[in-house]
Amino acid sequence: MFRYLTAGESHGPALVGILDGLPARLSIDVGRIDATLARRQGGHGRGSRMKIEQDRVEFLAGLRGGATLGSPIAVTIRNRDFENVRALMDPVSGSGKPLTNPRPGHADYAGALKYGHTDLRNVLERASARETAMRVCLGAICAQFLEALGIVTHSYVQSIGDVAAPEFDVLDLSSFEESPVRCPHAPTAARMVAAIDAAKTAGDTLGGQFVVRVDGMPVGIGSNRQPELRLDGILAGALMGMQSAKAVEVGLGAAVARKPGSQAHDLFVMRDGDVVRPSNRAGGIEGGMSNGQPITLRVSVKPIPTLVRALPSVNLHEGSQATATIVRSDVCVVPAAAIVGEAMVRLALTAPILEKYGGDSIDETLDNLRRSQACAADLFTTIQESVE
Ligand code: EPS
């Protein structure tokens, strides 16, 4: 069984992660993990915290000589800001003036009532999207496992506020990593940057949508056998597990509800002896199983609840009307969220892929993958021959 866990508060000493169940003998390029961490720290609209942090992975267990051992992988990322707030956040002596005014849209209120915290900081420290640095780190390790199997995940930003790029299948996907908002459509990217700047001036925040795409998926990952095994449910659940995520769409997503059946599905065409799908409206998943097409997922994220022009709230200690607590924050995190989305998809895919191919070492996993693909090809030929 493959599983992972993260721990860590936003301003605590460090983030910690454990990955359990990856096969042994997988080469890990640590520099590539750090490069992915840096991608998450970027994007127009980030706040000043990102100038303090320089996220780097440190391996504590599970790796030797640059390859996995098959034992649990343990990693950490230091929070550099901890040194600035040690008095507040020290695990033993930390204390400070309590935060009392919950931000509408944040975990503050529900978390305080749930856990019985009288200082909202005790909720927001874990609710903070700082924790996504560790998810990205663990996802970047899984990326190297998936790439060994030929599976590659990308992401890009499709909309910020009410500025949207044209539909993703007509976009030129080259060079969007350099875009300050990770949008592959340059004219739209420029308008997104302007929208973020305007929101910042207004003391406001902006949400948006990003797309995650997986290429090289083998057929038959996930299952129609039981509801919880369906790949679309697994991926949507993982993406909805992101801070700020409010909706996930697969392929055409919500738009499919407005199409007639004749325009909603992907036809089968026989071309040079192969089955070809000229469209990918299903987003690469049919019947809860990957169908060999690229998987396309679109995630909508809400605007960050920490506004400089604070929203009306209440002071929970005084029982009085107030405005929400103002803390340092970002204006827009959609470009960073896209990188987190990639990580969530990589983490979520790794479990059903290992369930199908297994393997104590990566060599065994690859052997099983090849055998499974050969078996599917043989089966197709056998069916045709038996009909002839
Ligand atoms: C966050 C608030 C900000 C963000 C933080 C998420 O942190 P701070 O309160 O320290 O300014 O910068 O994101 C990160 C630190 C990060 O690494 O992404 C929040 O409240 O969710």
Tab-separated table of C-alpha atoms and ligand atoms in Angstrom:
chain	number	residue	atom	x	y	z
A	1	MET	CA	0.000	0.000	0.000
A	2	PHE	CA	1.314	3.447	-0.981
A	3	ARG	CA	0.534	6.322	1.393
A	4	TYR	CA	1.857	9.671	2.496
A	5	LEU	CA	1.571	12.070	5.415
A	6	THR	CA	2.612	15.668	6.039
A	7	ALA	CA	3.074	17.592	9.283
A	8	GLY	CA	4.091	21.133	10.103
A	9	GLU	CA	2.784	24.584	10.954
A	10	SER	CA	3.251	27.541	8.608
A	11	HIS	CA	5.600	29.380	10.978
A	12	GLY	CA	6.866	26.362	12.929
A	13	PRO	CA	10.454	25.098	12.631
A	14	ALA	CA	9.878	22.865	9.604
A	15	LEU	CA	7.530	20.889	7.387
A	16	VAL	CA	7.863	17.117	7.481
A	17	GLY	CA	6.678	14.470	5.037
A	18	ILE	CA	6.657	10.692	4.823
A	19	LEU	CA	6.153	8.635	1.659
A	20	ASP	CA	5.665	4.943	2.248
A	21	GLY	CA	5.419	2.278	-0.444
A	22	LEU	CA	7.576	3.531	-3.333
A	23	PRO	CA	9.636	0.706	-4.860
A	24	ALA	CA	13.373	0.382	-4.222
A	25	ARG	CA	16.161	1.240	-6.695
A	26	LEU	CA	14.415	4.307	-8.122
A	27	SER	CA	17.009	6.997	-8.869
A	28	ILE	CA	16.077	10.336	-7.342
A	29	ASP	CA	17.423	13.646	-8.651
A	30	VAL	CA	17.265	15.896	-5.573
A	31	GLY	CA	17.992	19.013	-7.648
A	32	ARG	CA	14.803	18.432	-9.625
A	33	ILE	CA	12.765	18.340	-6.412
A	34	ASP	CA	14.239	21.702	-5.366
A	35	ALA	CA	13.489	23.104	-8.827
A	36	THR	CA	9.832	22.069	-8.454
A	37	LEU	CA	9.724	23.659	-4.990
A	38	ALA	CA	11.001	26.889	-6.549
A	39	ARG	CA	8.250	26.767	-9.191
A	40	ARG	CA	5.636	26.696	-6.406
A	41	GLN	CA	7.211	29.743	-4.758
A	42	GLY	CA	6.843	31.816	-7.915
A	43	GLY	CA	3.945	33.491	-9.674
A	44	HIS	CA	2.766	37.071	-9.842
A	45	GLY	CA	0.676	37.975	-6.795
A	46	ARG	CA	2.702	36.219	-4.111
A	47	GLY	CA	3.325	38.069	-0.837
A	48	SER	CA	6.585	38.968	0.880
A	49	ARG	CA	6.856	35.624	2.732
A	50	MET	CA	8.232	34.086	-0.448
A	51	LYS	CA	11.226	36.421	-0.240
A	52	ILE	CA	12.038	34.889	3.151
A	53	GLU	CA	11.618	31.217	2.249
A	54	GLN	CA	13.990	29.321	-0.052
A	55	ASP	CA	12.453	25.881	0.012
A	56	ARG	CA	14.932	23.018	-0.178
A	57	VAL	CA	14.324	19.348	0.508
A	58	GLU	CA	16.429	17.496	3.075
A	59	PHE	CA	16.217	13.702	3.038
A	60	LEU	CA	16.117	12.066	6.477
A	61	ALA	CA	15.364	8.467	5.477
A	62	GLY	CA	14.651	6.108	2.622
A	63	LEU	CA	17.374	7.260	0.216
A	64	ARG	CA	20.971	6.074	-0.110
A	65	GLY	CA	23.412	6.860	-2.860
A	66	GLY	CA	20.712	8.747	-4.740
A	67	ALA	CA	18.272	5.834	-4.979
A	68	THR	CA	15.257	4.715	-2.964
A	69	LEU	CA	15.748	1.838	-0.531
A	70	GLY	CA	12.135	0.654	-0.490
A	71	SER	CA	11.909	1.819	3.119
A	72	PRO	CA	9.729	4.820	4.101
A	73	ILE	CA	11.051	8.089	2.703
A	74	ALA	CA	11.179	10.919	5.260
A	75	VAL	CA	11.889	14.492	4.185
A	76	THR	CA	11.875	17.954	5.699
A	77	ILE	CA	11.762	21.558	4.489
A	78	ARG	CA	12.892	24.242	6.927
A	79	ASN	CA	10.697	27.284	7.489
A	80	ARG	CA	13.198	30.129	7.436
A	81	ASP	CA	10.567	32.496	8.848
A	82	PHE	CA	10.602	30.474	12.093
A	83	GLU	CA	13.715	32.361	13.189
A	84	ASN	CA	11.739	35.633	12.917
A	85	VAL	CA	8.811	34.373	15.004
A	86	ARG	CA	10.498	31.977	17.421
A	87	ALA	CA	8.932	33.641	20.478
A	88	LEU	CA	5.495	33.129	18.953
A	89	MET	CA	5.941	29.655	17.532
A	90	ASP	CA	8.551	27.803	19.584
A	91	PRO	CA	7.083	24.315	20.157
A	92	VAL	CA	7.727	24.548	23.916
A	93	SER	CA	7.691	28.216	24.912
A	94	GLY	CA	5.806	29.897	22.054
A	95	SER	CA	2.972	32.255	22.980
A	96	GLY	CA	1.609	35.649	21.972
A	97	LYS	CA	-1.412	37.896	21.746
A	98	PRO	CA	-4.329	35.718	20.600
A	99	LEU	CA	-5.962	36.271	17.208
A	100	THR	CA	-9.701	36.678	17.801
A	101	ASN	CA	-11.438	37.798	14.570
A	102	PRO	CA	-12.028	34.925	12.099
A	103	ARG	CA	-11.567	35.598	8.377
A	104	PRO	CA	-14.678	34.726	6.342
A	105	GLY	CA	-13.739	31.866	4.015
A	106	HIS	CA	-10.783	30.680	6.130
A	107	ALA	CA	-10.543	27.712	8.502
A	108	ASP	CA	-10.343	30.124	11.495
A	109	TYR	CA	-13.947	29.936	12.742
A	110	ALA	CA	-14.861	26.299	12.156
A	111	GLY	CA	-11.442	25.169	13.405
A	112	ALA	CA	-11.624	27.218	16.608
A	113	LEU	CA	-15.021	25.766	17.485
A	114	LYS	CA	-14.017	22.238	16.467
A	115	TYR	CA	-10.737	22.056	18.420
A	116	GLY	CA	-11.675	24.457	21.238
A	117	HIS	CA	-8.909	26.948	20.413
A	118	THR	CA	-9.273	30.434	21.849
A	119	ASP	CA	-6.369	31.711	19.711
A	120	LEU	CA	-7.161	31.454	15.994
A	121	ARG	CA	-3.433	31.124	15.289
A	122	ASN	CA	-3.697	27.542	16.567
A	123	VAL	CA	-5.997	26.829	13.608
A	124	LEU	CA	-4.511	28.965	10.853
A	125	GLU	CA	-0.968	27.682	11.297
A	126	ARG	CA	-1.919	24.269	9.932
A	127	ALA	CA	-4.680	25.494	7.619
A	128	SER	CA	-2.159	27.760	5.857
A	129	ALA	CA	-1.160	26.784	2.350
A	130	ARG	CA	2.453	26.817	3.514
A	131	GLU	CA	1.911	23.085	4.020
A	132	THR	CA	1.596	22.685	0.246
A	133	ALA	CA	5.385	23.043	-0.010
A	134	MET	CA	5.618	19.547	1.469
A	135	ARG	CA	2.935	18.155	-0.826
A	136	VAL	CA	4.861	19.536	-3.784
A	137	CYS	CA	8.029	17.945	-2.426
A	138	LEU	CA	6.397	14.510	-2.040
A	139	GLY	CA	4.692	14.920	-5.423
A	140	ALA	CA	8.054	15.740	-7.020
A	141	ILE	CA	9.410	12.430	-5.708
A	142	CYS	CA	6.383	10.610	-7.166
A	143	ALA	CA	6.959	12.483	-10.449
A	144	GLN	CA	10.282	10.681	-10.810
A	145	PHE	CA	8.567	7.344	-10.190
A	146	LEU	CA	5.824	8.140	-12.711
A	147	GLU	CA	8.298	9.402	-15.311
A	148	ALA	CA	10.158	6.088	-15.076
A	149	LEU	CA	6.862	4.603	-16.312
A	150	GLY	CA	6.513	7.250	-19.047
A	151	ILE	CA	3.822	9.269	-17.224
A	152	VAL	CA	4.311	13.058	-17.217
A	153	THR	CA	2.152	15.700	-15.485
A	154	HIS	CA	1.925	19.402	-16.439
A	155	SER	CA	-0.196	22.309	-15.305
A	156	TYR	CA	-1.093	25.774	-16.481
A	157	VAL	CA	-3.355	28.619	-15.422
A	158	GLN	CA	-6.509	29.099	-17.440
A	159	SER	CA	-8.189	31.999	-15.638
A	160	ILE	CA	-7.581	34.555	-12.908
A	161	GLY	CA	-10.569	36.524	-11.660
A	162	ASP	CA	-12.672	37.208	-14.752
A	163	VAL	CA	-9.697	37.075	-17.174
A	164	ALA	CA	-9.790	33.733	-18.992
A	165	ALA	CA	-7.612	32.176	-21.687
A	166	PRO	CA	-9.268	30.539	-24.706
A	167	GLU	CA	-10.129	26.829	-24.339
A	168	PHE	CA	-7.073	24.810	-23.434
A	169	ASP	CA	-6.986	22.473	-26.395
A	170	VAL	CA	-6.294	25.371	-28.780
A	171	LEU	CA	-3.496	26.880	-26.698
A	172	ASP	CA	0.167	26.749	-27.576
A	173	LEU	CA	1.584	24.994	-24.534
A	174	SER	CA	5.202	25.963	-25.176
A	175	SER	CA	7.088	28.461	-22.981
A	176	PHE	CA	4.358	28.987	-20.401
A	177	GLU	CA	6.728	28.152	-17.525
A	178	GLU	CA	8.271	31.594	-18.080
A	179	SER	CA	4.916	33.341	-17.875
A	180	PRO	CA	4.573	35.218	-14.542
A	181	VAL	CA	1.120	33.663	-14.145
A	182	ARG	CA	1.911	30.294	-15.835
A	183	CYS	CA	-0.638	30.995	-18.567
A	184	PRO	CA	0.295	29.712	-22.058
A	185	HIS	CA	-1.620	32.487	-23.861
A	186	ALA	CA	0.609	35.581	-23.705
A	187	PRO	CA	-2.071	38.274	-24.298
A	188	THR	CA	-4.256	36.729	-21.588
A	189	ALA	CA	-1.261	36.435	-19.243
A	190	ALA	CA	-0.637	40.187	-19.536
A	191	ARG	CA	-4.275	40.904	-18.652
A	192	MET	CA	-4.052	38.521	-15.692
A	193	VAL	CA	-1.010	40.375	-14.338
A	194	ALA	CA	-2.908	43.673	-14.651
A	195	ALA	CA	-5.926	42.180	-12.859
A	196	ILE	CA	-3.729	40.994	-9.965
A	197	ASP	CA	-2.103	44.439	-9.701
A	198	ALA	CA	-5.535	46.103	-9.642
A	199	ALA	CA	-6.741	43.709	-6.919
A	200	LYS	CA	-3.635	44.470	-4.862
A	201	THR	CA	-4.246	48.218	-5.140
A	202	ALA	CA	-7.846	47.675	-4.051
A	203	GLY	CA	-6.764	45.575	-1.034
A	204	ASP	CA	-8.585	42.630	-2.597
A	205	THR	CA	-7.663	39.082	-3.696
A	206	LEU	CA	-8.342	36.943	-6.781
A	207	GLY	CA	-9.027	33.256	-7.419
A	208	GLY	CA	-9.073	31.429	-10.725
A	209	GLN	CA	-8.759	28.138	-12.536
A	210	PHE	CA	-5.854	25.915	-13.493
A	211	VAL	CA	-5.595	22.788	-15.618
A	212	VAL	CA	-3.564	19.693	-14.809
A	213	ARG	CA	-2.801	17.333	-17.670
A	214	VAL	CA	-1.277	13.860	-17.479
A	215	ASP	CA	0.354	12.390	-20.599
A	216	GLY	CA	1.476	8.804	-21.098
A	217	MET	CA	-1.226	7.206	-18.944
A	218	PRO	CA	-1.523	3.463	-19.390
A	219	VAL	CA	-5.036	2.091	-19.953
A	220	GLY	CA	-6.942	0.648	-17.003
A	221	ILE	CA	-5.746	2.609	-13.962
A	222	GLY	CA	-8.632	2.863	-11.491
A	223	SER	CA	-11.656	0.604	-11.574
A	224	ASN	CA	-15.410	0.540	-12.100
A	225	ARG	CA	-15.586	-2.214	-9.467
A	226	GLN	CA	-16.430	-0.010	-6.483
A	227	PRO	CA	-17.159	3.734	-6.135
A	228	GLU	CA	-13.983	4.532	-4.195
A	229	LEU	CA	-11.794	2.882	-6.855
A	230	ARG	CA	-12.926	5.170	-9.691
A	231	LEU	CA	-9.968	7.193	-10.949
A	232	ASP	CA	-11.991	10.375	-11.501
A	233	GLY	CA	-13.198	10.234	-7.886
A	234	ILE	CA	-9.671	9.574	-6.612
A	235	LEU	CA	-8.219	12.522	-8.551
A	236	ALA	CA	-11.096	14.889	-7.760
A	237	GLY	CA	-10.842	13.986	-4.071
A	238	ALA	CA	-7.113	14.671	-4.055
A	239	LEU	CA	-7.535	18.031	-5.796
A	240	MET	CA	-10.424	19.032	-3.528
A	241	GLY	CA	-8.030	18.302	-0.671
A	242	MET	CA	-6.118	21.443	-1.643
A	243	GLN	CA	-6.561	24.614	0.376
A	244	SER	CA	-8.888	26.966	-1.593
A	245	ALA	CA	-10.160	24.368	-4.098
A	246	LYS	CA	-13.908	24.704	-4.676
A	247	ALA	CA	-14.545	22.625	-7.811
A	248	VAL	CA	-12.855	19.996	-9.959
A	249	GLU	CA	-13.850	19.134	-13.524
A	250	VAL	CA	-12.741	16.175	-15.620
A	251	GLY	CA	-12.490	16.725	-19.394
A	252	LEU	CA	-15.406	18.876	-20.546
A	253	GLY	CA	-16.514	18.975	-16.915
A	254	ALA	CA	-19.646	20.969	-16.087
A	255	ALA	CA	-20.063	21.978	-19.746
A	256	VAL	CA	-20.934	18.381	-20.703
A	257	ALA	CA	-24.295	18.757	-18.972
A	258	ARG	CA	-25.342	21.234	-21.686
A	259	LYS	CA	-24.285	19.044	-24.646
A	260	PRO	CA	-26.396	16.427	-26.422
A	261	GLY	CA	-24.971	12.904	-26.374
A	262	SER	CA	-23.874	13.259	-29.987
A	263	GLN	CA	-21.426	16.018	-28.955
A	264	ALA	CA	-20.453	14.802	-25.509
A	265	HIS	CA	-18.415	11.671	-26.203
A	266	ASP	CA	-15.206	10.609	-27.938
A	267	LEU	CA	-15.777	8.484	-31.020
A	268	PHE	CA	-13.801	5.358	-31.872
A	269	VAL	CA	-12.071	5.431	-35.253
A	270	MET	CA	-10.057	2.603	-36.830
A	271	ARG	CA	-6.861	4.054	-38.390
A	272	ASP	CA	-4.055	1.874	-39.780
A	273	GLY	CA	-5.145	-1.013	-37.586
A	274	ASP	CA	-5.246	1.090	-34.416
A	275	VAL	CA	-8.175	2.366	-32.391
A	276	VAL	CA	-7.983	6.174	-32.392
A	277	ARG	CA	-10.009	8.775	-30.461
A	278	PRO	CA	-10.126	12.057	-32.414
A	279	SER	CA	-11.304	14.027	-29.345
A	280	ASN	CA	-10.788	13.863	-25.587
A	281	ARG	CA	-13.984	15.242	-24.115
A	282	ALA	CA	-13.963	12.614	-21.358
A	283	GLY	CA	-10.605	13.881	-20.093
A	284	GLY	CA	-8.959	10.472	-20.389
A	285	ILE	CA	-11.256	8.628	-17.989
A	286	GLU	CA	-14.237	6.426	-18.876
A	287	GLY	CA	-16.040	4.199	-16.399
A	288	GLY	CA	-13.678	5.347	-13.648
A	289	MET	CA	-10.654	3.944	-15.550
A	290	SER	CA	-7.929	5.630	-17.560
A	291	ASN	CA	-8.567	5.036	-21.269
A	292	GLY	CA	-5.075	5.859	-22.543
A	293	GLN	CA	-5.914	9.454	-23.542
A	294	PRO	CA	-4.289	12.344	-21.634
A	295	ILE	CA	-6.059	13.017	-18.343
A	296	THR	CA	-7.306	16.616	-18.155
A	297	LEU	CA	-8.546	18.146	-14.927
A	298	ARG	CA	-9.628	21.706	-14.267
A	299	VAL	CA	-9.657	23.092	-10.720
A	300	SER	CA	-11.401	26.280	-9.539
A	301	VAL	CA	-9.845	27.987	-6.529
A	302	LYS	CA	-11.423	30.727	-4.447
A	303	PRO	CA	-9.772	34.101	-3.791
A	304	ILE	CA	-7.640	34.028	-0.637
A	305	PRO	CA	-9.702	34.960	2.440
A	306	THR	CA	-7.042	37.284	3.883
A	307	LEU	CA	-7.865	40.707	2.448
A	308	VAL	CA	-5.941	43.885	3.231
A	309	ARG	CA	-9.317	45.631	3.051
A	310	ALA	CA	-10.575	43.288	5.748
A	311	LEU	CA	-14.073	41.783	5.536
A	312	PRO	CA	-16.643	42.249	8.308
A	313	SER	CA	-16.255	39.686	11.088
A	314	VAL	CA	-16.715	39.328	14.842
A	315	ASN	CA	-14.388	39.424	17.840
A	316	LEU	CA	-14.971	36.009	19.408
A	317	HIS	CA	-13.454	37.067	22.760
A	318	GLU	CA	-15.528	40.225	23.127
A	319	GLY	CA	-18.688	39.064	21.349
A	320	SER	CA	-18.679	42.256	19.285
A	321	GLN	CA	-18.858	43.220	15.605
A	322	ALA	CA	-15.372	43.714	14.161
A	323	THR	CA	-13.318	43.315	10.998
A	324	ALA	CA	-11.346	40.167	10.147
A	325	THR	CA	-7.804	39.784	11.381
A	326	ILE	CA	-5.333	41.178	8.849
A	327	VAL	CA	-2.185	39.114	8.448
A	328	ARG	CA	0.494	39.276	5.775
A	329	SER	CA	-0.737	37.361	2.749
A	330	ASP	CA	-0.732	36.842	-1.004
A	331	VAL	CA	-3.043	38.580	-3.508
A	332	CYS	CA	-3.360	35.611	-5.870
A	333	VAL	CA	-1.989	32.073	-5.560
A	334	VAL	CA	-3.474	30.472	-8.667
A	335	PRO	CA	-0.068	29.997	-10.416
A	336	ALA	CA	1.320	28.346	-7.249
A	337	ALA	CA	-1.872	26.321	-6.803
A	338	ALA	CA	-1.342	24.858	-10.292
A	339	ILE	CA	2.000	23.447	-9.127
A	340	VAL	CA	0.312	22.054	-6.014
A	341	GLY	CA	-2.364	20.554	-8.275
A	342	GLU	CA	0.336	18.722	-10.260
A	343	ALA	CA	1.662	17.323	-6.980
A	344	MET	CA	-1.761	16.195	-5.782
A	345	VAL	CA	-2.381	14.402	-9.074
A	346	ARG	CA	1.039	12.700	-8.930
A	347	LEU	CA	0.462	11.575	-5.353
A	348	ALA	CA	-3.062	10.390	-6.135
A	349	LEU	CA	-2.008	8.476	-9.272
A	350	THR	CA	0.878	6.693	-7.606
A	351	ALA	CA	-1.370	4.544	-5.390
A	352	PRO	CA	-3.597	2.964	-8.092
A	353	ILE	CA	-0.595	2.614	-10.423
A	354	LEU	CA	1.318	0.683	-7.770
A	355	GLU	CA	-1.807	-1.291	-7.043
A	356	LYS	CA	-1.953	-2.398	-10.686
A	357	TYR	CA	1.757	-2.975	-11.361
A	358	GLY	CA	3.153	-3.509	-7.850
A	359	GLY	CA	6.854	-4.273	-7.508
A	360	ASP	CA	9.321	-4.146	-4.630
A	361	SER	CA	11.903	-2.612	-6.955
A	362	ILE	CA	11.390	-0.237	-9.873
A	363	ASP	CA	12.747	-2.953	-12.196
A	364	GLU	CA	9.912	-5.243	-11.110
A	365	THR	CA	7.339	-2.442	-11.552
A	366	LEU	CA	8.608	-1.755	-15.080
A	367	ASP	CA	8.565	-5.461	-15.958
A	368	ASN	CA	4.966	-5.724	-14.772
A	369	LEU	CA	3.995	-2.643	-16.796
A	370	ARG	CA	5.567	-4.056	-19.973
A	371	ARG	CA	3.916	-7.441	-19.428
A	372	SER	CA	0.535	-5.802	-18.865
A	373	GLN	CA	0.844	-3.718	-22.039
A	374	ALA	CA	1.943	-6.734	-24.089
A	375	CYS	CA	-0.975	-8.700	-22.678
A	376	ALA	CA	-3.468	-5.981	-23.729
A	377	ALA	CA	-1.992	-5.839	-27.252
A	378	ASP	CA	-2.123	-9.648	-27.564
A	379	LEU	CA	-5.698	-9.725	-26.370
A	380	PHE	CA	-6.756	-7.271	-29.064
A	381	THR	CA	-5.113	-9.377	-31.765
A	382	THR	CA	-6.634	-12.573	-30.347
A	383	ILE	CA	-10.121	-11.058	-30.383
A	384	GLN	CA	-9.737	-10.035	-34.045
A	385	GLU	CA	-8.329	-13.414	-35.038
A	386	SER	CA	-11.092	-15.319	-33.246
A	387	VAL	CA	-13.730	-13.272	-35.100
A	388	GLU	CA	-12.017	-13.855	-38.485
B	1	EPS	C1	-0.717	31.832	3.823
B	1	EPS	C2	-0.263	33.113	4.165
B	1	EPS	C3	1.060	33.575	3.758
B	1	EPS	C4	1.537	32.816	2.543
B	1	EPS	C5	1.473	31.357	2.903
B	1	EPS	C6	0.055	30.910	2.984
B	1	EPS	O1	2.043	33.303	4.745
B	1	EPS	P1	2.429	34.385	5.823
B	1	EPS	O2	1.231	34.493	6.725
B	1	EPS	O3	3.635	33.866	6.529
B	1	EPS	O4	2.712	35.646	5.057
B	1	EPS	O5	2.803	33.237	2.133
B	1	EPS	O6	2.099	30.580	1.924
B	1	EPS	C7	3.352	30.143	2.191
B	1	EPS	C8	4.069	30.489	3.224
B	1	EPS	C9	3.827	29.235	1.153
B	1	EPS	O7	4.931	28.712	1.284
B	1	EPS	O8	3.057	29.037	0.188
B	1	EPS	C10	-2.018	31.349	4.285
B	1	EPS	O9	-2.598	31.948	5.192
B	1	EPS	O10	-2.533	30.345	3.752
